PDB file of C-alpha atoms in Angstrom:
ATOM      1  CA  MET A  89       0.000   0.000   0.000  1.00  0.00           C
ATOM      2  CA  ILE A  90       2.766   2.502   0.831  1.00  0.00           C
ATOM      3  CA  TYR A  91       4.404   1.641  -2.473  1.00  0.00           C
ATOM      4  CA  ASP A  92       1.130   2.332  -4.296  1.00  0.00           C
ATOM      5  CA  ILE A  93       0.691   5.689  -2.536  1.00  0.00           C
ATOM      6  CA  ILE A  94       4.208   6.755  -3.431  1.00  0.00           C
ATOM      7  CA  LYS A  95       3.830   5.564  -7.008  1.00  0.00           C
ATOM      8  CA  GLN A  96       0.444   7.256  -7.511  1.00  0.00           C
ATOM      9  CA  TYR A  97       1.057  10.540  -5.713  1.00  0.00           C
ATOM     10  CA  GLY A  98       4.832  10.883  -5.783  1.00  0.00           C
ATOM     11  CA  GLU A  99       5.556  10.274  -9.432  1.00  0.00           C
ATOM     12  CA  GLY A 100       6.786  13.464 -11.066  1.00  0.00           C
ATOM     13  CA  LYS A 101       6.993  15.381  -7.753  1.00  0.00           C
ATOM     14  CA  GLY A 102      10.777  15.510  -7.736  1.00  0.00           C
ATOM     15  CA  GLU A 103      13.586  14.041  -5.731  1.00  0.00           C
ATOM     16  CA  SER A 104      13.045  16.175  -2.614  1.00  0.00           C
ATOM     17  CA  THR A 105       9.467  14.890  -2.281  1.00  0.00           C
ATOM     18  CA  MET A 106      10.651  11.306  -2.607  1.00  0.00           C
ATOM     19  CA  TRP A 107      13.355  11.844   0.038  1.00  0.00           C
ATOM     20  CA  ARG A 108      10.797  13.402   2.412  1.00  0.00           C
ATOM     21  CA  SER A 109       8.622  10.316   1.916  1.00  0.00           C
ATOM     22  CA  VAL A 110      11.528   8.006   2.658  1.00  0.00           C
ATOM     23  CA  ARG A 111      12.382  10.033   5.796  1.00  0.00           C
ATOM     24  CA  ALA A 112       8.760   9.869   7.010  1.00  0.00           C
ATOM     25  CA  ILE A 113       8.698   6.093   6.529  1.00  0.00           C
ATOM     26  CA  ASP A 114      12.051   5.725   8.273  1.00  0.00           C
ATOM     27  CA  ASP A 115      10.933   7.828  11.256  1.00  0.00           C
ATOM     28  CA  GLU A 116       7.727   5.827  11.649  1.00  0.00           C
ATOM     29  CA  LEU A 117       9.528   2.482  11.369  1.00  0.00           C
ATOM     30  CA  LYS A 118      12.031   3.486  14.074  1.00  0.00           C
ATOM     31  CA  ASP A 119       9.130   4.183  16.418  1.00  0.00           C
ATOM     32  CA  MET A 120       7.130   1.073  15.552  1.00  0.00           C
ATOM     33  CA  LEU A 121       9.704  -1.681  15.176  1.00  0.00           C
ATOM     34  CA  THR A 122      11.961  -3.371  17.694  1.00  0.00           C
ATOM     35  CA  PRO A 123      15.654  -2.590  17.167  1.00  0.00           C
ATOM     36  CA  GLU A 124      16.115  -6.087  15.699  1.00  0.00           C
ATOM     37  CA  ASP A 125      13.238  -5.656  13.252  1.00  0.00           C
ATOM     38  CA  TYR A 126      14.469  -2.190  12.263  1.00  0.00           C
ATOM     39  CA  CYS A 127      17.960  -3.599  11.628  1.00  0.00           C
ATOM     40  CA  HIS A 128      16.397  -6.301   9.471  1.00  0.00           C
ATOM     41  CA  MET A 129      14.514  -3.630   7.514  1.00  0.00           C
ATOM     42  CA  GLU A 130      17.744  -1.667   7.003  1.00  0.00           C
ATOM     43  CA  ARG A 131      19.332  -4.768   5.504  1.00  0.00           C
ATOM     44  CA  VAL A 132      16.336  -5.451   3.247  1.00  0.00           C
ATOM     45  CA  VAL A 133      16.437  -1.892   1.923  1.00  0.00           C
ATOM     46  CA  TYR A 134      20.235  -1.976   1.549  1.00  0.00           C
ATOM     47  CA  ALA A 135      20.129  -5.246  -0.413  1.00  0.00           C
ATOM     48  CA  SER A 136      17.321  -4.006  -2.661  1.00  0.00           C
ATOM     49  CA  ILE A 137      19.393  -0.945  -3.589  1.00  0.00           C
ATOM     50  CA  ALA A 138      23.016  -2.113  -3.385  1.00  0.00           C
ATOM     51  CA  GLY A 139      22.633  -5.842  -3.997  1.00  0.00           C
ATOM     52  CA  SER A 140      23.208  -8.790  -1.710  1.00  0.00           C
ATOM     53  CA  HIS A 141      26.871  -8.153  -0.961  1.00  0.00           C
ATOM     54  CA  TYR A 142      28.413  -6.776   2.184  1.00  0.00           C
ATOM     55  CA  ASN A 143      29.573  -3.264   2.872  1.00  0.00           C
ATOM     56  CA  GLU A 144      31.962  -2.476   5.722  1.00  0.00           C
ATOM     57  CA  GLU A 145      29.273  -1.572   8.257  1.00  0.00           C
ATOM     58  CA  PHE A 146      27.146  -4.697   7.879  1.00  0.00           C
ATOM     59  CA  ALA A 147      30.217  -6.925   7.591  1.00  0.00           C
ATOM     60  CA  LYS A 148      31.607  -5.672  10.889  1.00  0.00           C
ATOM     61  CA  GLN A 149      28.208  -6.001  12.593  1.00  0.00           C
ATOM     62  CA  ASP A 150      27.892  -9.634  11.549  1.00  0.00           C
ATOM     63  CA  VAL A 151      31.493 -10.606  12.246  1.00  0.00           C
ATOM     64  CA  LYS A 152      31.294  -9.075  15.721  1.00  0.00           C
ATOM     65  CA  LYS A 153      28.707 -11.780  16.593  1.00  0.00           C
ATOM     66  CA  MET A 154      31.002 -14.679  15.616  1.00  0.00           C
ATOM     67  CA  TYR A 155      32.984 -16.789  18.056  1.00  0.00           C
ATOM     68  CA  TYR A 156      34.162 -20.273  18.894  1.00  0.00           C
ATOM     69  CA  ASN A 157      35.153 -21.942  22.151  1.00  0.00           C
ATOM     70  CA  ARG A 158      38.705 -23.157  22.635  1.00  0.00           C
ATOM     71  CA  ASN A 159      39.760 -24.788  25.874  1.00  0.00           C
ATOM     72  CA  GLY A 160      36.810 -23.205  27.668  1.00  0.00           C
ATOM     73  CA  MET A 161      37.573 -19.707  26.378  1.00  0.00           C
ATOM     74  CA  LYS A 162      35.342 -17.732  24.045  1.00  0.00           C
ATOM     75  CA  MET A 163      37.376 -16.671  21.026  1.00  0.00           C
ATOM     76  CA  SER A 164      35.557 -13.724  19.455  1.00  0.00           C
ATOM     77  CA  ALA A 165      35.884 -12.403  15.915  1.00  0.00           C
ATOM     78  CA  PRO A 166      37.244 -10.550  14.091  1.00  0.00           C
ATOM     79  CA  TYR A 167      40.291 -12.772  13.958  1.00  0.00           C
ATOM     80  CA  TRP A 168      42.247 -10.572  11.550  1.00  0.00           C
ATOM     81  CA  SER A 169      42.661  -6.836  11.037  1.00  0.00           C
ATOM     82  CA  ASP A 170      41.045  -5.160   8.032  1.00  0.00           C
ATOM     83  CA  GLU A 171      44.508  -4.842   6.495  1.00  0.00           C
ATOM     84  CA  GLN A 172      45.279  -8.546   6.943  1.00  0.00           C
ATOM     85  CA  VAL A 173      41.940  -9.523   5.407  1.00  0.00           C
ATOM     86  CA  ALA A 174      42.512  -7.153   2.472  1.00  0.00           C
ATOM     87  CA  GLU A 175      45.979  -8.612   1.906  1.00  0.00           C
ATOM     88  CA  VAL A 176      44.624 -12.166   1.780  1.00  0.00           C
ATOM     89  CA  TYR A 177      41.650 -11.048  -0.345  1.00  0.00           C
ATOM     90  CA  ASN A 178      44.014  -9.551  -2.910  1.00  0.00           C
ATOM     91  CA  LYS A 179      45.798 -12.912  -3.104  1.00  0.00           C
ATOM     92  CA  VAL A 180      42.652 -15.055  -3.461  1.00  0.00           C
ATOM     93  CA  LYS A 181      40.223 -12.801  -5.340  1.00  0.00           C
ATOM     94  CA  GLY A 182      41.197 -14.459  -8.617  1.00  0.00           C
ATOM     95  CA  GLU A 183      40.130 -17.808  -7.121  1.00  0.00           C
ATOM     96  CA  ILE A 184      36.598 -16.741  -6.119  1.00  0.00           C
ATOM     97  CA  PRO A 185      33.726 -15.357  -8.213  1.00  0.00           C
ATOM     98  CA  SER A 186      34.342 -11.697  -9.046  1.00  0.00           C
ATOM     99  CA  ALA A 187      30.922 -10.714  -7.627  1.00  0.00           C
ATOM    100  CA  TYR A 188      32.306 -11.155  -4.101  1.00  0.00           C
ATOM    101  CA  ASN A 189      33.902  -8.035  -2.666  1.00  0.00           C
ATOM    102  CA  MET A 190      36.421  -7.591   0.124  1.00  0.00           C
ATOM    103  CA  TRP A 191      33.680  -7.299   2.783  1.00  0.00           C
ATOM    104  CA  ASP A 192      32.038 -10.518   1.600  1.00  0.00           C
ATOM    105  CA  TRP A 193      35.483 -12.098   1.975  1.00  0.00           C
ATOM    106  CA  TYR A 194      35.895 -10.536   5.439  1.00  0.00           C
ATOM    107  CA  VAL A 195      32.661 -12.198   6.604  1.00  0.00           C
ATOM    108  CA  ALA A 196      33.337 -15.544   4.897  1.00  0.00           C
ATOM    109  CA  LEU A 197      36.866 -15.783   6.281  1.00  0.00           C
ATOM    110  CA  ASN A 198      35.859 -14.961   9.854  1.00  0.00           C
ATOM    111  CA  MET A 199      32.823 -17.257   9.671  1.00  0.00           C
ATOM    112  CA  THR A 200      34.973 -20.095   8.373  1.00  0.00           C
ATOM    113  CA  LYS A 201      37.337 -19.724  11.317  1.00  0.00           C
ATOM    114  CA  ALA A 202      34.518 -19.432  13.859  1.00  0.00           C
ATOM    115  CA  ASP A 203      32.748 -22.487  12.452  1.00  0.00           C
ATOM    116  CA  ASN A 204      35.752 -24.727  11.752  1.00  0.00           C
ATOM    117  CA  CYS A 205      38.801 -23.741  13.799  1.00  0.00           C
ATOM    118  CA  VAL A 206      38.246 -26.329  16.529  1.00  0.00           C
ATOM    119  CA  LEU A 207      37.625 -29.053  13.950  1.00  0.00           C
ATOM    120  CA  PHE A 208      40.703 -28.106  11.907  1.00  0.00           C
ATOM    121  CA  ARG A 209      42.885 -28.152  15.012  1.00  0.00           C
ATOM    122  CA  LYS A 210      41.506 -31.613  15.811  1.00  0.00           C
ATOM    123  CA  TRP A 211      42.193 -32.867  12.282  1.00  0.00           C
ATOM    124  CA  TRP A 212      45.690 -31.364  12.146  1.00  0.00           C
ATOM    125  CA  GLN A 213      46.885 -31.800  15.709  1.00  0.00           C
ATOM    126  CA  GLY A 214      50.223 -30.166  16.258  1.00  0.00           C
ATOM    127  CA  ALA A 215      49.832 -27.900  13.232  1.00  0.00           C
ATOM    128  CA  SER A 216      51.132 -24.364  13.618  1.00  0.00           C
ATOM    129  CA  ASP A 217      48.752 -21.399  13.698  1.00  0.00           C
ATOM    130  CA  GLU A 218      49.976 -20.520  10.193  1.00  0.00           C
ATOM    131  CA  GLU A 219      49.117 -24.003   8.884  1.00  0.00           C
ATOM    132  CA  VAL A 220      45.635 -23.855  10.397  1.00  0.00           C
ATOM    133  CA  GLU A 221      45.089 -20.365   8.964  1.00  0.00           C
ATOM    134  CA  LYS A 222      46.118 -21.666   5.525  1.00  0.00           C
ATOM    135  CA  ARG A 223      43.412 -24.353   5.807  1.00  0.00           C
ATOM    136  CA  ILE A 224      40.864 -21.754   6.932  1.00  0.00           C
ATOM    137  CA  ILE A 225      41.662 -19.590   3.900  1.00  0.00           C
ATOM    138  CA  GLU A 226      41.326 -22.614   1.602  1.00  0.00           C
ATOM    139  CA  ALA A 227      37.987 -23.505   3.198  1.00  0.00           C
ATOM    140  CA  ALA A 228      36.696 -19.922   2.826  1.00  0.00           C
ATOM    141  CA  VAL A 229      37.661 -19.913  -0.865  1.00  0.00           C
ATOM    142  CA  ASN A 230      35.902 -23.249  -1.254  1.00  0.00           C
ATOM    143  CA  TYR A 231      32.808 -21.911   0.545  1.00  0.00           C
ATOM    144  CA  LEU A 232      32.479 -18.989  -1.864  1.00  0.00           C
ATOM    145  CA  ASN A 233      33.030 -21.279  -4.851  1.00  0.00           C
ATOM    146  CA  ASP A 234      30.069 -23.500  -3.953  1.00  0.00           C
ATOM    147  CA  THR A 235      28.102 -23.460  -7.199  1.00  0.00           C
ATOM    148  CA  ASP A 236      25.150 -25.613  -6.100  1.00  0.00           C
ATOM    149  CA  ASN A 237      24.011 -23.302  -3.304  1.00  0.00           C
ATOM    150  CA  PRO A 238      20.600 -21.642  -3.741  1.00  0.00           C
ATOM    151  CA  TYR A 239      22.042 -18.096  -3.556  1.00  0.00           C
ATOM    152  CA  GLY A 240      24.612 -18.115  -6.358  1.00  0.00           C
ATOM    153  CA  THR A 241      27.279 -15.471  -5.843  1.00  0.00           C
ATOM    154  CA  GLU A 242      25.243 -13.824  -3.092  1.00  0.00           C
ATOM    155  CA  LYS A 243      25.779 -16.815  -0.803  1.00  0.00           C
ATOM    156  CA  ILE A 244      27.487 -15.182   2.178  1.00  0.00           C
ATOM    157  CA  TRP A 245      25.019 -12.263   2.396  1.00  0.00           C
ATOM    158  CA  CYS A 246      21.953 -14.442   1.935  1.00  0.00           C
ATOM    159  CA  TYR A 247      23.202 -17.133   4.305  1.00  0.00           C
ATOM    160  CA  LEU A 248      23.518 -14.650   7.150  1.00  0.00           C
ATOM    161  CA  ASN A 249      20.659 -12.324   6.229  1.00  0.00           C
ATOM    162  CA  GLY A 250      18.108 -14.840   4.958  1.00  0.00           C
TER     163      GLY A 250
END
């Protein structure tokens, strides 16, 4: 219904009218929705405009929630600095679909470590941190190269944002 109102009465009224409409909707949603529901709405709007790939803000929000338990300690993400992730991304970006950007990689890499680090250490007992990280990078590349997933090259965004 809101779409129909905007389409019927806003068409041809100019950009400032459209922005006022968007602001009014945004203000009302902030008052009506829970913070979680509003965040979900932000992501829906973002994806409809920018596509289903991460930007820095959403990537950092999602990675901040990731962790794994090691020897009774909670190991929270991010596990690498932005610079370290960018360095690895520049090395592997030719191995993953070009639709994935650095922030998609940031999320996939941290998620792969959070989900698999304990398992990888079990499989490769005695392996150095560098060896385990190499396996995590390989697994993240493999994750983004999964061609039979239902999301195509929007896999990491859609997996975490449904």
